[in-house]
Coordinates of C-alpha atoms in Angstrom, one line a residue:
X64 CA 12.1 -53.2 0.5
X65 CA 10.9 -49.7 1.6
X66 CA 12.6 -50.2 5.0
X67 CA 15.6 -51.2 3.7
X68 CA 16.2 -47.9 1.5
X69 CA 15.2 -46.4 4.7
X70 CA 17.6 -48.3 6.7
X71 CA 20.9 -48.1 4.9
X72 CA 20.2 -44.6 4.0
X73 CA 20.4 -43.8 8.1
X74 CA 23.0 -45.6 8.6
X75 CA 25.2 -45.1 5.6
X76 CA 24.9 -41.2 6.5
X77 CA 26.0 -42.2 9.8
X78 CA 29.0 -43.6 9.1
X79 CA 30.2 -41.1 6.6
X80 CA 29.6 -38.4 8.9
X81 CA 31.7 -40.0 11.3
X82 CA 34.2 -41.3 9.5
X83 CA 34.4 -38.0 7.7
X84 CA 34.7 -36.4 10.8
X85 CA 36.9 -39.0 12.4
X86 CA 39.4 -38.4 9.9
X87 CA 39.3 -34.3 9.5
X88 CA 40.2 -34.4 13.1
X89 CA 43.3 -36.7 12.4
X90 CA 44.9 -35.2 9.4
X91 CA 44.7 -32.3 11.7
X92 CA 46.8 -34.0 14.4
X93 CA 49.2 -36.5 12.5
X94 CA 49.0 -35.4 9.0
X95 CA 51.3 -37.2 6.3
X96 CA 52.0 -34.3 4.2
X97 CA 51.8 -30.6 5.1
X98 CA 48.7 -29.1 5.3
X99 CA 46.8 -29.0 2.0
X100 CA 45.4 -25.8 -0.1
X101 CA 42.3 -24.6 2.1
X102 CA 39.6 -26.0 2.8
X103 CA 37.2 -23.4 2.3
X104 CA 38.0 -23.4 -1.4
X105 CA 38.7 -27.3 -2.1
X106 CA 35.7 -28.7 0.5
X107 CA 32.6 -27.0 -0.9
X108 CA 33.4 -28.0 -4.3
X109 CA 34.4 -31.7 -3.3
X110 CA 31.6 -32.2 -1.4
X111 CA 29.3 -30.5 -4.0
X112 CA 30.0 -32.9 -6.6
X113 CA 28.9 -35.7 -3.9
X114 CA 25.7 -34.2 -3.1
X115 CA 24.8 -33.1 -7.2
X116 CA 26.1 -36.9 -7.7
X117 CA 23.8 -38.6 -5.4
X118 CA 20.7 -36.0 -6.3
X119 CA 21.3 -37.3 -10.0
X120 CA 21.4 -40.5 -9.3
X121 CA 18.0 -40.7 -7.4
X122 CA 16.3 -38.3 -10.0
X123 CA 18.0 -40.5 -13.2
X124 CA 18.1 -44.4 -12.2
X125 CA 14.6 -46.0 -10.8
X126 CA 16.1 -48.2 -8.0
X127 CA 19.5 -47.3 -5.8
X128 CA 21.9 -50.5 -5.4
X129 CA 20.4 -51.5 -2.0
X130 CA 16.7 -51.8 -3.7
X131 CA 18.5 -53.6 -6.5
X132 CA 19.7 -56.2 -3.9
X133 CA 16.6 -56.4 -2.0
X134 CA 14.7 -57.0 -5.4
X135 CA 17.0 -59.5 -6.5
X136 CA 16.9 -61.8 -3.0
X137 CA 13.1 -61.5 -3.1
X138 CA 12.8 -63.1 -6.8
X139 CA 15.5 -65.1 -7.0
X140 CA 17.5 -63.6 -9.5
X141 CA 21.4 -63.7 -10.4
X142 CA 23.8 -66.7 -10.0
X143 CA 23.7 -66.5 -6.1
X144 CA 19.7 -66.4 -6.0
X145 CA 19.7 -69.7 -8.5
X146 CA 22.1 -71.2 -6.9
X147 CA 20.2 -70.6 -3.2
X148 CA 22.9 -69.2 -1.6
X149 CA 22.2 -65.6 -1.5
X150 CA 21.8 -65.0 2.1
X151 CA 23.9 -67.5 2.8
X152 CA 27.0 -65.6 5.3
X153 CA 29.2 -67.1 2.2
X154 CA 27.1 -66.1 -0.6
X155 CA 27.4 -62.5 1.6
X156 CA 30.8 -62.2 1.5
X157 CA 31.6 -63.6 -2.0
X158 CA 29.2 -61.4 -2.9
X159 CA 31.5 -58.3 -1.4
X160 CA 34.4 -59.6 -2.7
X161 CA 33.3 -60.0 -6.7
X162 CA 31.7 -56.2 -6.6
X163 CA 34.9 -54.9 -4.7
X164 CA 36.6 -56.4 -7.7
X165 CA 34.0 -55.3 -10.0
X166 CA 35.0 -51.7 -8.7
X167 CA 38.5 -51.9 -9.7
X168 CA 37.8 -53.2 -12.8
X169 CA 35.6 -49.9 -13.3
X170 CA 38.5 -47.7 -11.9
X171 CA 40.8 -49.2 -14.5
X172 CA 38.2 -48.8 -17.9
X173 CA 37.7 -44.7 -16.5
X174 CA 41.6 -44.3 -17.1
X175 CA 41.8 -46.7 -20.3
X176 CA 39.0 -45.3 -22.3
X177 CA 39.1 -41.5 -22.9
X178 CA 35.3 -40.8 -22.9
X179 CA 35.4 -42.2 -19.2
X180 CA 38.9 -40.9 -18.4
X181 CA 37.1 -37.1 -18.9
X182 CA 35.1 -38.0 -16.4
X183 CA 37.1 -39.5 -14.4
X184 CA 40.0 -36.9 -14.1
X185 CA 37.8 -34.3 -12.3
X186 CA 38.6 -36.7 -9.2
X187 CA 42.3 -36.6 -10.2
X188 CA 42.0 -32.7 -10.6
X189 CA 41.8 -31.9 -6.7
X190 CA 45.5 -30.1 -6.1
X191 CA 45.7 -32.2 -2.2
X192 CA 45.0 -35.4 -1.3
X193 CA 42.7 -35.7 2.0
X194 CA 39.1 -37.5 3.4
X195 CA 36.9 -35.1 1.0
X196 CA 39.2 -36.1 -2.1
X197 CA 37.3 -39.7 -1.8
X198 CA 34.4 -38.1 -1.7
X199 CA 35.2 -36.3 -5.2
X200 CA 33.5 -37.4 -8.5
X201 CA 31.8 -36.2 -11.5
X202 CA 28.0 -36.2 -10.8
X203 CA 28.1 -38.2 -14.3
X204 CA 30.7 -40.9 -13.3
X205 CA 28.9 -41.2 -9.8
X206 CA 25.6 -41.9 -12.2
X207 CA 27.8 -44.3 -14.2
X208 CA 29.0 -46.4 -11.1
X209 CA 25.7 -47.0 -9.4
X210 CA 24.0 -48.1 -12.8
X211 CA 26.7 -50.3 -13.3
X212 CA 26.7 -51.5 -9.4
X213 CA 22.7 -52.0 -9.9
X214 CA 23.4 -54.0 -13.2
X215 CA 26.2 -56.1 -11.2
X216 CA 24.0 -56.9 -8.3
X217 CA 20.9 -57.5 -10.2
X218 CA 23.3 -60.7 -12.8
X219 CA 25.1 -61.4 -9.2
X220 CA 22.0 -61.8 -7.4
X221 CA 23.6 -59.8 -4.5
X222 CA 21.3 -59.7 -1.2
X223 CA 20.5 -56.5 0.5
X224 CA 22.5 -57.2 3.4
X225 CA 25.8 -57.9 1.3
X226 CA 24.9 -54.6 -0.7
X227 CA 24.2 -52.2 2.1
X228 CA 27.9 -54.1 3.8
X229 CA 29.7 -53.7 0.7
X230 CA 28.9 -49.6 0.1
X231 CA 29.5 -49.0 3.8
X232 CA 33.1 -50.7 2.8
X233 CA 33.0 -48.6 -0.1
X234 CA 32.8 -45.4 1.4
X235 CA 34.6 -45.5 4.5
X236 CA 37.7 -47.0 2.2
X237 CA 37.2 -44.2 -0.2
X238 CA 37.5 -41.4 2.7
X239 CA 40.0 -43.6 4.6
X240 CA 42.6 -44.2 1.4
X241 CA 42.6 -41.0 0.7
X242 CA 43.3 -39.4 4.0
X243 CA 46.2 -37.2 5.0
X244 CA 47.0 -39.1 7.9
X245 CA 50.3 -40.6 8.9
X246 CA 50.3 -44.3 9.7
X247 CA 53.3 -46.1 11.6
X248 CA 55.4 -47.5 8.2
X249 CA 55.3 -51.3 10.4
X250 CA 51.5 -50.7 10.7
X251 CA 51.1 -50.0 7.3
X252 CA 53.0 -52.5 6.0
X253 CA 50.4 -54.9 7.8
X254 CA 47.1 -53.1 7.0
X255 CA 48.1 -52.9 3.5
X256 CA 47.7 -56.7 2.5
X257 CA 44.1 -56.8 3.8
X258 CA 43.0 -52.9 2.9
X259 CA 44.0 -50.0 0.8
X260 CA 46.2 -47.6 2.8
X261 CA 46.5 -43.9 2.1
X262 CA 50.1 -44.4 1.3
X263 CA 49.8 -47.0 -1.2
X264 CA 46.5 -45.0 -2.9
X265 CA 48.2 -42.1 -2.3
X266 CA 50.8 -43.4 -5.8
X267 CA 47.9 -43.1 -7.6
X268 CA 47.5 -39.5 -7.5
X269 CA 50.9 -38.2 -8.6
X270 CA 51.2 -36.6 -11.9
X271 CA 53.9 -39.3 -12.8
X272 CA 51.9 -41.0 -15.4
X273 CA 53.6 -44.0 -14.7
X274 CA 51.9 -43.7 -11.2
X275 CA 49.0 -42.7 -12.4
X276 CA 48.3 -45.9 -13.3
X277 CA 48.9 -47.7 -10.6
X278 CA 47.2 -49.2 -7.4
X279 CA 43.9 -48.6 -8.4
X280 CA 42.4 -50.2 -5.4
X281 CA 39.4 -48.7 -3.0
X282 CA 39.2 -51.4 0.0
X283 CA 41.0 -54.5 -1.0
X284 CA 44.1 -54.2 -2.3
X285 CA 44.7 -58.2 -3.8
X286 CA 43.6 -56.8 -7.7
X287 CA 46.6 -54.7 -7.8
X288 CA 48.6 -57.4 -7.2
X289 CA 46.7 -60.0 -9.4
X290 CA 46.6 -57.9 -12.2
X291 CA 50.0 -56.5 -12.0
X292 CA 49.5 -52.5 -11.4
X293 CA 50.1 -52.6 -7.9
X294 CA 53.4 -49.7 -6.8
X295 CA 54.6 -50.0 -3.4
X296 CA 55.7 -46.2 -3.5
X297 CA 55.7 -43.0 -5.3
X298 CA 59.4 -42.2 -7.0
X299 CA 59.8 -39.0 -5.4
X300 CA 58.9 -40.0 -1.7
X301 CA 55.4 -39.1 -0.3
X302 CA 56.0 -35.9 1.4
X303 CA 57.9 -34.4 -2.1
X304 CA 55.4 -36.0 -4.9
X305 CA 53.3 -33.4 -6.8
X306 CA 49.1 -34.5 -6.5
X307 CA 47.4 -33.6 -9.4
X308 CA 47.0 -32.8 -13.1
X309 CA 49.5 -30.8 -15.1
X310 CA 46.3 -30.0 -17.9
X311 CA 43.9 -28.6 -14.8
X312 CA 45.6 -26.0 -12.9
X313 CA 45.0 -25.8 -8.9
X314 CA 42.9 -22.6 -9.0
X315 CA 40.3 -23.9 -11.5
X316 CA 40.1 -27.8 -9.9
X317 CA 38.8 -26.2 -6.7
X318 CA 35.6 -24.3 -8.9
X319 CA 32.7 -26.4 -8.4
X320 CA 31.2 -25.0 -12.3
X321 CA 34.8 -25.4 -13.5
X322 CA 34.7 -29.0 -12.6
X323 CA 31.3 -30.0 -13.8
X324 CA 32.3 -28.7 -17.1
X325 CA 35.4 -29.9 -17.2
X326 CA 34.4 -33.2 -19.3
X327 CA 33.2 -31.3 -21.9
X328 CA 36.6 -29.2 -22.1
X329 CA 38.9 -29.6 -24.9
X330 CA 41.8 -30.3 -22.4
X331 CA 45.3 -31.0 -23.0
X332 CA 45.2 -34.5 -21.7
X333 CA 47.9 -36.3 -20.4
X334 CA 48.3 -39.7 -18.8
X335 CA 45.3 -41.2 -17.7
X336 CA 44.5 -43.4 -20.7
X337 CA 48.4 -43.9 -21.6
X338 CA 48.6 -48.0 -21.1
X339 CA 51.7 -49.0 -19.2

C-alpha cells in the first residue's frame, strides 16, 4: 500500500504540473475571453487554498483516497470486492464512472444546502475564470470531498488503480474546464458529449443565478443531461458574461485570509442554494 501512496503521489504531481503548465501557456496564446485580473494577485491565493487544502487533509483524515482503494482491494470490501470484480478492467471503469457521478452529486448538495454552499462559494468568488480557478477550494470543502471520496470508495470497493485513474481524471478536468482557452465551436461541440469543456462549465460561473446552477459537471458531462441542469450557453454570450459573486467583491476574492474566512462571514448571499 506504501508504494502506492508513493506512486500516485509522483505521478499525480506530475500531471498537474503539466497540465497546469500546458494550459498557462495556452490561455496565453488563444485565450477565450480577454485577459483575466492579474495573476500575481488571483494565483497565490488560488493556489494557496490548494496547498492549505491538501496539508489539511493529510493532517485531519487517516488514509488519502488511493490508500482507501488499496485497503479495500486487499480485504475485499465494497460491492465490487464481494462481487470479485474489483480489478476486473470493467469493475475499473464502472468504478470511475459511479464516483465521477458521485462528484456531481456533491457539486449539486454544496449549492442546495447553505452550510455547504458557504463553503463552496469561495470557488465561485474568483473574479476570472482560468486553469488555477479549478484548482480553487476551501481547505474545508477540499477536507469534505476526500472524506466523502474515501467513504465512497471504501462502500464501492473501488481498487487502487481505478482510484489513482479516476483523480488523475479529476484534476486534469478540473484545470482543463476551467481554462481560458478558445476551442474551435465544431470541436467543441464534439468534445462536449464525452468531457466537460470550458465553454459549457464556463455557464456555471456567471452571476446569473439561473446559470449558476447549471452544468455542474467536472469530466463527464452525461449527469447534466440526465438530471436536467445541463445549459448549452451563457445568456449574454461568453466573451460579455460577468464571472463571479455580486456578495464578494473582486478585490477581497483574490485575499487568501479573506477567503478562508469567508465561510464564517455573515454574507449577503445570493443564488447558490436558490433551486431552479
Amino acid at each position: 500500500m506504501l508504494r502506492w501512496v508513493s506512486d500516485e503521489m509522483t505521478i499525480r504531481l506530475t500531471v498537474f504540473g503539466a497540465v497546469f503548465l500546458l494550459l498557462a501557456l495556452i490561455e496565453i496564446g488563444a485565450p477565450r475571453r480577454r485577459a483575466p485580473p492579474a495573476r500575481t494577485r488571483r494565483w497565490p491565493t488560488n493556489l494557496g487554498l490548494m496547498a492549505l487544502g491538501a496539508v489539511l487533509g493529510r493532517i485531519a483524515l487517516p488514509l488519502a483516497v488511493v490508500e482507501a482503494g488499496a485497503l479495500a482491494t486487499d480485504r475485499g470490501w465494497g460491492l465490487l470486492g464481494a462481487a470479485g470484480v474489483a480489478r476486473n478492467p470493467l469493475g475499473v471503469a464502472g468504478a470511475v464512472i459511479v464516483l465521477d457521478f458521485a462528484i456531481y452529486t456533491q457539486h449539486v448538495l454544496m449549492h442546495r444546502v447553505p452550510a455547504l454552499w458557504r463553503l463552496h462559494r469561495v470557488h465561485h468568488a474568483d473574479p476570472a475564470f482560468d486553469a488555477s480557478t479549478g484548482l480553487r477550494f476551501h481547505p474545508l470543502e477540499s477536507l469534505l470531498s476526500t472524506a466523502f471520496k474515501i467513504a465512497l470508495v471504501v462502500s464501492l470497493g473501488a481498487s487502487a488503480v481505478a482510484v489513482v485513474t479516476f483523480e488523475i481524471l479529476l484534476n486534469v478536468s478540473a484545470m482543463f474546464n476551467h481554462a481560458n482557452l478558445r476551442l474551435p465551436v465544431g470541436g467543441d461541440r464534439v468534445l462536449r458529449r464525452v468531457l466537460v469543456t470550458p465553454d459549457m462549465h464556463r455557464v456555471h460561473h456567471s452571476v446569473a443565478p439561473a446559470e449558476l446552477n447549471r452544468n455542474f459537471g467536472f469530466a463527464l458531462p452525461w449527469w447534466d443531461w440526465l438530471c436536467g441542469t445541463y445549459q448549452d450557453q451563457p445568456a449574454a454570450g461568453h466573451e460579455r458574461m460577468a464571472i463571479g459573486l455580486r456578495s464578494i467583491a473582486p478585490a477581497r476574492a483574490q485575499r487568501l485570509v479573506a477567503m478562508l474566512v469567508e465561510p464564517f462571514r455573515a454574507a449577503a448571499d445570493e443564488p447558490g442554494v436558490t433551486p431552479t
